[in-house]
Coordinates of C-alpha atoms and ligand atoms in Angstrom, one line a residue:
M30 CA 85.0 95.0 113.4
N31 CA 83.6 94.9 109.9
L32 CA 86.7 95.7 107.8
L33 CA 84.6 96.2 104.7
A34 CA 82.5 99.0 106.2
P35 CA 83.3 102.5 105.1
P36 CA 85.6 104.5 107.4
K37 CA 83.9 105.9 110.5
K38 CA 82.8 109.6 110.4
S39 CA 85.4 110.3 113.1
E40 CA 88.2 108.8 111.0
K41 CA 87.3 111.0 108.0
T42 CA 89.1 114.2 107.3
Q43 CA 87.7 117.2 105.5
V44 CA 87.0 116.3 101.9
Q45 CA 88.8 118.7 99.5
Y46 CA 87.0 117.5 96.4
T47 CA 85.8 114.1 95.2
L48 CA 86.3 113.2 91.6
G49 CA 83.1 112.0 89.9
L50 CA 85.2 109.5 87.9
F51 CA 85.6 107.3 90.9
D52 CA 82.0 107.6 92.4
D53 CA 80.6 104.4 90.8
L54 CA 83.5 102.0 91.6
P55 CA 81.9 99.0 93.3
G56 CA 83.1 98.3 96.8
A57 CA 85.1 101.5 97.2
P58 CA 85.4 102.0 100.9
G59 CA 85.9 105.8 100.7
G60 CA 86.3 108.9 98.7
V61 CA 89.2 110.2 96.7
R62 CA 90.8 113.6 97.4
A63 CA 93.0 115.1 94.8
I64 CA 95.9 116.9 96.6
G65 CA 97.8 117.7 93.4
G66 CA 97.4 117.1 89.6
Q67 CA 98.6 113.5 90.0
A68 CA 98.5 113.0 93.7
F69 CA 95.4 111.4 95.4
V70 CA 94.3 110.4 98.8
L71 CA 92.2 107.2 98.6
E72 CA 90.3 107.4 101.9
G73 CA 90.2 104.2 103.8
F74 CA 91.4 102.2 100.8
A75 CA 93.6 99.9 102.9
L76 CA 90.9 99.1 105.6
P77 CA 89.8 95.8 104.0
Y78 CA 93.4 94.6 103.9
I79 CA 94.4 95.5 107.4
A80 CA 93.5 92.2 109.2
A81 CA 95.8 90.3 106.8
L82 CA 98.4 93.0 106.6
L83 CA 99.3 93.4 110.3
P84 CA 100.6 89.8 110.7
L85 CA 102.7 90.2 107.5
L86 CA 104.3 93.3 108.9
D87 CA 105.1 91.5 112.2
S88 CA 106.7 88.7 110.3
I89 CA 108.8 91.2 108.2
K90 CA 109.9 93.0 111.4
R91 CA 111.0 89.7 113.0
R92 CA 113.3 89.0 110.1
A93 CA 114.5 92.5 109.4
Q94 CA 114.4 94.6 112.5
I95 CA 113.3 98.2 112.8
R96 CA 116.4 100.4 113.0
H97 CA 117.1 104.2 113.1
M98 CA 119.3 105.1 110.2
V99 CA 121.9 107.8 110.2
T100 CA 121.7 110.4 107.4
P101 CA 124.7 111.5 105.4
G102 CA 124.7 114.6 107.5
G103 CA 125.2 112.5 110.7
F104 CA 121.7 112.8 112.2
T105 CA 119.9 109.8 113.5
M106 CA 116.4 109.6 112.0
S107 CA 113.5 109.7 114.6
V108 CA 111.6 107.3 112.3
G109 CA 112.5 103.7 112.7
L110 CA 112.4 101.7 109.4
T111 CA 112.8 98.4 107.7
N112 CA 112.1 97.1 104.2
C113 CA 110.6 94.2 102.2
G114 CA 111.0 93.5 98.5
S115 CA 114.0 92.8 96.3
L116 CA 115.4 96.3 97.1
G117 CA 115.4 98.2 100.4
W118 CA 116.1 101.9 101.1
V119 CA 119.2 102.4 103.3
S120 CA 121.1 105.5 104.6
D121 CA 124.4 105.9 106.3
R122 CA 127.3 108.5 106.3
Q123 CA 128.0 107.5 102.7
G124 CA 124.5 108.5 101.5
Y125 CA 121.1 107.2 100.6
R126 CA 120.7 104.3 98.2
Y127 CA 118.7 101.1 97.6
S128 CA 120.3 97.8 98.6
A129 CA 119.4 94.2 97.9
V130 CA 120.7 93.1 101.3
D131 CA 119.8 94.2 104.8
P132 CA 123.1 95.8 106.1
L133 CA 122.3 94.6 109.6
S134 CA 122.0 90.9 108.7
G135 CA 123.8 90.6 105.4
E136 CA 120.7 88.7 104.1
P137 CA 118.3 89.7 101.4
W138 CA 115.2 91.7 102.6
P139 CA 112.1 89.7 103.2
A140 CA 110.1 89.2 100.0
L141 CA 107.2 91.5 99.2
P142 CA 104.1 89.5 100.2
P143 CA 101.5 89.0 97.4
L144 CA 98.8 90.7 99.5
M145 CA 100.9 93.9 99.8
L146 CA 101.7 93.9 96.1
E147 CA 98.0 93.6 95.4
L148 CA 97.1 96.4 97.7
A149 CA 99.7 98.7 96.0
R150 CA 98.6 97.7 92.5
E151 CA 94.9 98.2 93.1
A152 CA 95.6 101.6 94.7
A153 CA 97.8 102.7 91.8
Q154 CA 95.2 101.6 89.3
K155 CA 92.4 103.4 91.1
A156 CA 94.5 106.6 90.9
G157 CA 95.1 106.1 87.1
F158 CA 98.5 104.3 87.1
E159 CA 98.3 101.0 85.3
H160 CA 100.8 98.1 85.7
F161 CA 102.5 99.4 88.8
D162 CA 105.2 96.8 89.6
P163 CA 106.9 97.9 92.9
D164 CA 110.1 96.1 93.9
A165 CA 110.7 97.9 97.2
C166 CA 108.5 98.6 100.2
L167 CA 109.9 100.9 102.9
I168 CA 108.1 100.5 106.2
N169 CA 108.4 103.6 108.5
H170 CA 107.6 103.4 112.2
Y171 CA 106.7 106.7 114.0
A172 CA 106.4 106.9 117.8
P173 CA 104.8 110.0 119.2
G174 CA 107.1 113.0 118.5
A175 CA 108.8 111.3 115.5
R176 CA 108.7 113.3 112.3
M177 CA 110.1 113.4 108.8
S178 CA 111.6 116.7 107.6
L179 CA 111.0 118.0 104.1
H180 CA 112.8 116.0 101.4
Q181 CA 112.4 114.8 97.9
D182 CA 112.5 111.1 96.9
R183 CA 114.8 110.9 93.9
D184 CA 116.9 107.7 94.5
E185 CA 114.6 105.5 92.5
K186 CA 115.7 104.7 88.9
Q187 CA 112.4 105.2 87.2
L188 CA 111.0 108.5 88.3
G189 CA 108.0 108.0 85.9
E190 CA 106.6 105.3 88.3
P191 CA 104.2 106.4 91.0
I192 CA 104.7 105.9 94.8
V193 CA 101.9 104.3 96.8
S194 CA 101.8 105.0 100.6
V195 CA 99.7 103.2 103.2
S196 CA 99.1 104.9 106.5
L197 CA 98.3 102.8 109.6
G198 CA 97.8 103.6 113.3
L199 CA 98.1 107.1 114.7
P200 CA 97.0 110.0 112.5
A201 CA 99.5 112.3 110.9
T202 CA 99.7 115.6 109.1
F203 CA 101.6 115.1 105.8
L204 CA 103.3 118.2 104.4
F205 CA 103.0 118.4 100.6
G206 CA 105.3 121.1 99.1
G207 CA 106.5 122.3 95.8
F208 CA 109.7 121.8 93.8
E209 CA 111.9 124.0 96.0
R210 CA 112.4 123.3 99.7
S211 CA 111.2 126.9 100.4
D212 CA 107.9 126.6 98.5
R213 CA 104.8 126.8 100.7
T214 CA 103.4 123.5 101.9
Q215 CA 99.9 122.1 102.0
R216 CA 98.9 120.2 105.1
V217 CA 97.2 116.8 104.4
P218 CA 95.6 115.0 107.3
L219 CA 96.1 111.2 107.0
V220 CA 94.3 108.6 109.1
H221 CA 94.5 104.8 109.6
G222 CA 93.7 103.0 106.3
D223 CA 94.3 106.0 104.0
V224 CA 96.4 105.3 100.9
V225 CA 98.1 108.1 99.0
V226 CA 99.3 107.7 95.4
W227 CA 101.8 110.2 93.9
G228 CA 102.9 110.2 90.3
G229 CA 103.9 112.2 87.3
A230 CA 105.0 115.8 88.1
D231 CA 103.9 115.5 91.8
R232 CA 106.5 112.6 92.3
L233 CA 109.3 115.1 92.8
R234 CA 107.6 117.5 95.2
F235 CA 109.2 118.2 98.6
H236 CA 107.2 116.4 101.4
G237 CA 107.4 115.5 105.1
V238 CA 105.5 114.5 108.1
L239 CA 104.8 116.8 111.2
P240 CA 105.7 115.3 114.6
I241 CA 103.1 112.6 115.6
K242 CA 100.9 113.7 118.5
P243 CA 101.0 111.4 121.5
A244 CA 98.0 109.0 121.5
E245 CA 97.0 105.4 121.4
H246 CA 95.6 103.7 118.4
S247 CA 93.1 100.8 119.1
L248 CA 95.0 98.3 116.9
L249 CA 98.6 99.7 116.9
G250 CA 99.0 101.4 120.2
P251 CA 101.3 104.4 120.3
W252 CA 102.5 104.0 116.7
R253 CA 102.1 105.2 113.2
I254 CA 103.3 102.8 110.5
N255 CA 103.6 104.0 106.9
C256 CA 104.4 101.6 104.1
T257 CA 105.6 103.1 100.8
F258 CA 105.8 101.0 97.7
R259 CA 108.3 102.1 95.0
K260 CA 109.8 100.9 91.8
A261 CA 113.4 101.4 92.8
G262 CA 115.3 99.3 90.2
H263 CA 115.1 98.8 86.5
Ligands
MD3_604 C1 105.2 112.5 98.1 N1 107.4 108.9 104.0 O1 109.5 107.4 103.2 S1 104.4 109.0 102.6 C2 109.4 108.5 102.7 O2 104.4 109.1 105.8 C3 108.3 109.4 103.1 O3 106.2 108.0 106.1 C4 106.3 109.7 104.5 O4 108.2 110.5 102.7 C5 105.6 108.8 105.6 O5 110.2 108.9 101.8 C6 105.4 110.2 103.5 C7 105.3 108.6 101.2 C8 105.8 109.5 100.1 C9 106.8 109.0 99.4 C10 107.3 109.6 98.3 C11 106.7 110.8 97.9 C12 105.2 110.7 99.7 C13 105.7 111.3 98.6 C14 107.2 111.4 96.7 C15 106.7 112.6 96.3 C16 105.6 113.2 97.0
FE605 FE1 109.6 110.6 101.0

């Protein structure tokens, strides 16, 4: 497979609008869809990184296993997760927080590999956020049927920093809401290789993921993996 080729027609979702600003970037594998004032889908942006990225994710999972965390309300999440970076997101009956150690092993989380840092930085820059310096990468694993209910991400110390998310494997419908849980949501289809960057005002919108439809992905089998890069500490 030529990883530098543009995404196949079949992998493309409907284009909402493309910003002329990005049209002449050399080597851009796909278009850019704006889904909010400061939220952008970079179509296929991660495709050139995937061959190198998958073995890095395997190695992270060997050292910090995928687990299903319990929410403060006592529900077990359908999404399995792990982390890399100097901080990792954890949840238990006490609440949500970032922790420098993996509570299962008592060890620090695996380091953020340079290639993953580069992917996150390049994507943030393409969306207009310079000098993104993430210290946490949350790696979510969705089997068919797994979902993420509407929530806000507000545990990070610097809410001015963007979040970069990389979608791999099975397609998903991302729900992008407003600033109140009850606000209407926009459905954003995401496919393998898409990268989404959220910043500014859009950073605090409610969001979630609809249940993943049963299917097999040619590289990842019956899984969707989503890596979200965050600046969680100071
Ligand atoms: C939009 N993950 O881990 S992408 C999460 O696909 C999370 O696994 C989803 O929501 C997933 O918290 C969605 C990441 C994402 C992260 C933060 C956001 C999207 C966001 C903050 C504001 C708006
Ligand atoms: Fe989130």
